[in-house]
Every structure is written in structure tokens, then in C-alpha cells.
Coordinates of C-alpha atoms in Angstrom, one line a residue:
L29 CA 0.0 0.0 0.0
S30 CA 1.3 3.4 -1.0
E31 CA 2.3 6.0 1.5
R32 CA -0.1 8.4 3.2
Q33 CA -1.1 11.5 1.2
Y34 CA -1.3 14.5 3.5
W35 CA -3.6 17.4 2.7
G36 CA -4.9 20.8 3.7
S37 CA -7.5 23.2 2.3
D38 CA -6.1 22.1 -1.2
L39 CA -7.8 18.7 -0.8
Q40 CA -9.2 17.3 -4.0
L41 CA -12.0 15.3 -2.4
P42 CA -11.9 11.8 -4.0
K43 CA -15.3 10.7 -5.3
I44 CA -16.7 7.3 -6.4
P45 CA -20.3 6.4 -7.2
F46 CA -21.9 4.4 -4.4
E47 CA -23.4 1.8 -6.8
E48 CA -19.9 1.2 -8.3
I49 CA -18.3 0.3 -5.0
M50 CA -21.3 -1.9 -4.2
Y51 CA -21.1 -4.0 -7.3
N52 CA -17.7 -3.6 -8.8
D53 CA -14.6 -5.1 -7.0
E54 CA -12.1 -2.8 -8.7
S55 CA -14.1 0.3 -7.6
A56 CA -14.4 -1.1 -4.1
Y57 CA -10.7 -1.8 -3.9
K58 CA -9.9 1.7 -5.2
W59 CA -12.3 3.1 -2.5
L60 CA -10.6 1.3 0.4
C61 CA -7.1 2.0 -0.9
T62 CA -7.9 5.7 -1.1
L63 CA -9.5 5.7 2.3
K64 CA -6.3 4.3 3.7
K65 CA -4.1 6.7 1.8
V66 CA -6.0 10.0 1.8
G67 CA -8.2 9.3 4.8
I68 CA -11.5 10.4 3.2
V69 CA -13.6 9.4 0.2
L70 CA -17.0 10.6 -0.9
L71 CA -19.4 8.1 -2.3
T72 CA -22.1 9.7 -4.5
G73 CA -25.5 8.7 -5.7
A74 CA -26.8 6.5 -2.9
A75 CA -30.6 6.5 -2.3
A76 CA -31.7 9.3 0.0
R77 CA -33.2 7.0 2.6
Q78 CA -32.2 5.1 5.7
G79 CA -30.6 1.7 5.3
E80 CA -27.9 2.4 2.7
L81 CA -25.1 2.2 5.4
V82 CA -26.3 -1.3 6.4
K83 CA -25.7 -2.3 2.7
L84 CA -22.3 -0.7 2.9
G85 CA -21.5 -2.6 6.1
H86 CA -22.4 -5.9 4.3
R87 CA -20.1 -4.9 1.5
I88 CA -17.0 -4.7 3.7
G89 CA -18.1 -7.3 6.3
F90 CA -20.0 -5.8 9.2
L91 CA -20.5 -2.5 11.0
R92 CA -19.2 -1.7 14.5
L93 CA -22.0 -1.6 17.1
T94 CA -21.7 1.2 19.8
F95 CA -23.9 2.5 22.5
Y96 CA -25.6 4.8 19.9
G97 CA -26.8 1.7 17.9
P98 CA -25.7 -0.1 14.7
T99 CA -26.5 3.1 12.8
W100 CA -27.5 6.4 14.3
Q101 CA -29.5 9.4 13.1
V102 CA -27.8 12.9 13.2
Q103 CA -30.7 15.4 13.3
D104 CA -32.1 18.0 15.6
K105 CA -33.6 16.3 18.6
A106 CA -35.5 18.1 21.4
D107 CA -34.0 15.9 24.2
A108 CA -30.6 15.6 22.6
N109 CA -28.2 13.3 24.5
N110 CA -25.3 14.3 22.2
V111 CA -24.2 17.6 20.9
A112 CA -24.3 16.2 17.4
Y113 CA -28.1 15.9 17.7
T114 CA -28.6 19.7 17.8
T115 CA -28.4 22.4 15.2
G116 CA -25.3 24.0 16.7
K117 CA -21.8 24.3 15.3
L118 CA -19.6 21.3 15.9
C119 CA -15.9 22.0 16.4
F120 CA -13.3 19.6 15.0
H121 CA -13.3 16.3 16.8
T122 CA -12.8 12.6 16.4
D123 CA -15.7 10.3 17.3
Y124 CA -15.8 8.2 20.5
P125 CA -12.3 8.7 22.1
V126 CA -14.1 7.7 25.3
L127 CA -13.9 4.1 24.1
Q128 CA -10.6 2.2 24.7
H129 CA -10.6 1.3 21.0
P130 CA -12.4 4.1 19.1
P131 CA -14.0 3.2 15.8
G132 CA -11.5 3.3 12.9
V133 CA -13.8 4.3 10.1
Q134 CA -16.8 6.5 10.0
F135 CA -19.7 6.7 7.5
L136 CA -22.1 9.6 7.2
H137 CA -24.9 9.4 4.7
C138 CA -26.8 12.5 3.8
I139 CA -30.6 11.9 3.6
K140 CA -31.7 15.5 3.9
Q141 CA -29.7 18.7 3.8
T142 CA -30.7 22.2 5.0
A143 CA -30.7 25.1 2.5
V144 CA -28.5 27.4 4.6
G145 CA -25.6 26.3 6.8
G146 CA -24.8 22.7 7.8
E147 CA -21.6 22.6 5.8
S148 CA -19.1 19.9 6.8
E149 CA -15.5 20.6 7.6
V150 CA -12.6 18.2 7.8
V151 CA -8.9 18.4 8.7
D152 CA -6.0 16.0 8.3
G153 CA -5.0 15.3 11.9
F154 CA -1.7 13.6 11.0
H155 CA -0.7 16.5 8.8
V156 CA -1.5 19.0 11.6
S157 CA 0.3 16.8 14.1
N158 CA 3.4 16.9 11.9
K159 CA 3.1 20.7 11.7
L160 CA 2.8 20.9 15.5
K161 CA 5.9 18.7 15.9
E162 CA 7.9 21.0 13.6
Q163 CA 6.6 24.2 15.1
N164 CA 6.6 23.3 18.8
P165 CA 8.2 19.9 19.7
Q166 CA 7.4 20.5 23.4
A167 CA 3.7 20.9 22.7
Y168 CA 3.7 17.8 20.6
Q169 CA 5.5 15.9 23.4
I170 CA 2.9 17.1 26.0
L171 CA -0.1 16.1 23.8
S172 CA 1.4 12.7 23.0
S173 CA 2.2 11.9 26.6
T174 CA -0.6 13.4 28.8
A175 CA -3.5 11.1 29.5
V176 CA -6.8 13.0 29.2
D177 CA -10.0 11.8 30.9
Y178 CA -13.1 11.2 28.7
T179 CA -16.6 10.3 29.9
D180 CA -20.0 9.6 28.3
I181 CA -23.1 8.8 30.4
G182 CA -26.6 8.4 29.1
V183 CA -29.1 6.2 27.3
D184 CA -29.5 5.4 23.6
Y185 CA -29.2 1.9 22.2
C186 CA -29.0 0.9 25.9
D187 CA -27.9 2.7 29.0
F188 CA -24.1 3.5 29.3
A189 CA -21.5 5.0 31.6
V190 CA -18.2 5.0 29.7
Q191 CA -14.9 6.3 30.9
C192 CA -11.4 6.2 29.7
K193 CA -8.0 7.9 29.4
Q194 CA -6.5 8.8 26.1
R195 CA -3.6 10.8 24.8
I196 CA -4.8 13.4 22.3
I197 CA -2.0 12.3 19.9
D198 CA -1.3 8.6 20.1
V199 CA 2.2 7.8 18.7
D200 CA 4.0 4.6 17.7
S201 CA 7.5 3.7 19.0
R202 CA 9.1 6.1 16.5
G203 CA 7.0 9.0 17.7
Q204 CA 4.8 9.1 14.6
A205 CA 1.1 9.9 15.1
I206 CA -1.1 6.8 14.7
R207 CA -4.4 8.1 16.2
I208 CA -5.9 11.3 17.2
N209 CA -8.3 11.2 20.2
Y210 CA -9.9 14.6 20.5
N211 CA -13.4 15.4 21.4
N212 CA -14.1 18.3 23.7
A213 CA -17.8 17.3 24.1
T214 CA -16.9 14.2 26.0
R215 CA -13.7 15.4 27.8
D216 CA -14.3 14.9 31.5
T217 CA -14.5 17.8 34.0
V218 CA -11.9 15.8 36.0
F219 CA -8.4 16.2 34.7
D220 CA -6.2 13.8 36.5
V221 CA -2.7 15.5 36.2
P222 CA -0.5 17.4 38.7
A223 CA -1.5 21.0 39.0
E224 CA 1.7 22.4 37.5
K225 CA 1.0 20.4 34.3
V226 CA -2.4 21.9 33.6
R227 CA -1.3 25.3 32.1
P228 CA 1.3 23.8 29.8
F229 CA -1.2 21.2 28.6
Y230 CA -3.8 23.8 27.7
A231 CA -1.2 26.0 26.0
A232 CA -0.2 22.9 23.9
L233 CA -3.9 22.1 23.2
K234 CA -4.6 25.6 22.1
E235 CA -1.7 25.5 19.7
F236 CA -2.9 22.2 18.2
N237 CA -6.5 23.6 18.1
D238 CA -5.3 26.8 16.3
L239 CA -3.5 24.7 13.7
L240 CA -6.6 22.5 13.2
N241 CA -8.7 25.6 12.5
S242 CA -6.2 27.5 10.4
P243 CA -7.7 28.2 6.9
E244 CA -4.7 26.5 5.2
H245 CA -5.4 23.2 6.9
K246 CA -9.2 22.8 6.9
F247 CA -11.4 21.8 4.0
A248 CA -15.1 22.6 3.8
Y249 CA -17.8 21.0 1.6
K250 CA -21.5 20.5 1.7
L251 CA -23.1 17.0 1.6
K252 CA -26.0 16.6 -0.8
P253 CA -28.8 14.0 -0.3
G254 CA -27.4 10.7 -1.5
D255 CA -23.8 11.5 -0.6
V256 CA -22.0 9.2 1.8
V257 CA -18.7 10.5 3.2
T258 CA -16.4 7.8 4.5
F259 CA -13.3 8.7 6.5
D260 CA -10.6 7.6 8.8
N261 CA -11.8 8.4 12.3
W262 CA -8.3 7.9 13.7
R263 CA -6.8 10.5 11.4
V264 CA -9.4 13.0 10.1
L265 CA -11.2 15.3 12.5
H266 CA -14.6 16.5 11.4
G267 CA -17.0 19.3 12.3
R268 CA -20.0 21.2 10.9
Q269 CA -21.3 24.7 10.6
S270 CA -24.5 25.5 12.5
Y271 CA -27.9 25.8 10.8
Q272 CA -31.3 27.2 11.7
S273 CA -33.6 24.9 13.7
G274 CA -37.2 24.9 12.6
S275 CA -40.5 23.1 13.4
E276 CA -39.5 20.2 11.2
V277 CA -36.2 18.3 10.6
T278 CA -34.4 20.1 7.8
R279 CA -31.1 18.1 8.0
H280 CA -30.8 14.4 8.5
L281 CA -27.6 12.2 8.3
E282 CA -27.4 8.5 9.1
G283 CA -24.1 7.5 10.6
A284 CA -22.3 4.2 11.2
Y285 CA -18.8 2.9 12.1
A286 CA -16.5 0.1 11.0
D287 CA -13.3 -1.1 12.5
W288 CA -10.0 -0.9 10.6
D289 CA -9.5 -4.6 11.1
V290 CA -12.7 -5.3 9.1
V291 CA -11.9 -2.7 6.4
M292 CA -8.3 -4.0 6.0
S293 CA -9.5 -7.5 5.8
R294 CA -11.8 -6.6 2.9
L295 CA -9.1 -4.6 1.2
R296 CA -6.8 -7.6 1.2
L297 CA -9.5 -9.9 -0.2
L298 CA -10.3 -7.4 -2.9
R299 CA -6.6 -6.9 -3.7
K300 CA -6.3 -10.7 -4.2
R301 CA -9.3 -10.8 -6.4
V302 CA -8.5 -7.7 -8.4
L303 CA -4.8 -8.2 -8.8
N304 CA -4.7 -11.9 -8.4
R305 CA -1.9 -11.7 -5.9
D306 CA -1.3 -11.2 -2.2

């Protein structure tokens, strides 16, 4: 598999028709290779109704079940148990860092889109981590070594009380970023570090956050009904612009997750079938 391709606001968003990846092995192989390499691929032309992600799950193997269900509906809900289920702006985040093993891949299928607002934003977390490492090695060191508390308590698919500690930048033995774990919405009020480490941590986090939000790094686009955005949840942080709430639901996305193990398994099988080799 070829090396990662880093990107900023200059991203040429890769697009493949949904039907093609469903029924054509070469297209499906291209999809998963690009997902691994670039971190994001837009599938176009799916039906604008619920259930398309279940089909996508069957195509790769199976979806990852979480406390929000096998698939979940992102829309304005009166008694929202999650900030995503409102009309407010969502700052850059990765999903579910409160799980010991956060989902590797995320799917968001646009069923209904609001006329004004609701744009999606993405940023390459690995690219930004590299930038931070160049710009301020100390800040990088802090974010890749400080354990941050995450918590999520509520009821959805079933009742849950989840807690865990994650480093915001997970690194391998060579100090290379392998996973970003960053979601302010589920960061705990408890921060279990010595008092003198608090300020340096927040200074480092602010620098990382500023880089994430810098115009040269973030890419914005607007999903249309039938679009399915698929992205690496360990690498790509995502957010959305706010939109007007009204008496009826004006924006509806269906979401789902898959684990990288399942995705990589399908990629290997497709490679064997398409290229007739291991």
C-alpha cells in the first residue's frame, strides 16, 4: 500500500459512485485504498433513505456496534443526549475517544440537507500533528504523553457509563502519530494531572487547536442527499457549521462505524481478487 497523502485546504476530495463500489470489485478496492491513503472518500448517488449504510456494512463485512446503535441518526432532537443531535456548530473532533478502542472508520450518509448552513469541515489530523511537531516539539510531546479523561453517560441503544483515558495524539515507537483522540464534548470535568502540568497542557492544546482551525489546513464541503462521506476516524477530524432549527427536521444524516481490522480484511481480499496476488 502506498504512503499516506497529506492534505490541507487544497484537498481534491476523492469521489466514487456508491453503486460502483457496491457491485464492482475494482471500484471497491480503489475506495478502500484511497480511504487508507488520503483518509477520506465521498461516495455519491446512494438512495436518500435510511438503510444504505447497512448495505455498505455488508459490502465490507459488518458495522461496528456502539452505544448509539448499529447506525444512528444525526438530526435536531428536542431531548438531545449528544451535541451532534442539535443544530449547533460542531468544532473539530474525532468520534468516540471515550472508548478504549475508538471506531477506525466513520460513514455519514446525507438523507436530507438544510438550505442554509450545515456545511461539513474536515482536517487531516496527521498532517497537523506533523506541523505541530515542527513548530513546537514540546507541545507535541505534551499532547502525545498526557492522559486525558473522557466520559460519556446516558441512554441510547442501551444505558451506558463509559470512561477512559487517552492521549490526544497517540504515537508509535518512533513518535509518529497513529491516532488522534480529541473530542471536547466528551472530555471529562476531571483532569487527573499534577496542578503544574495543567497550564502547559492547555497551552499545547490551544496551539494544536489553532492549527486545526487554520484556513490553510481545513477543508469545507456540503453534503447533498445521496452522498456518503467515508473517512478515517483515527486521522481525520470533522465538524459542521451551525444551521437554523425549525419546526420540522431540515437536515438528516445517518451514521455508522466500522473497525479498521474489518476494512483492511476486505481490502486484502479485494486486492487478491482484483490483482490476483497477495
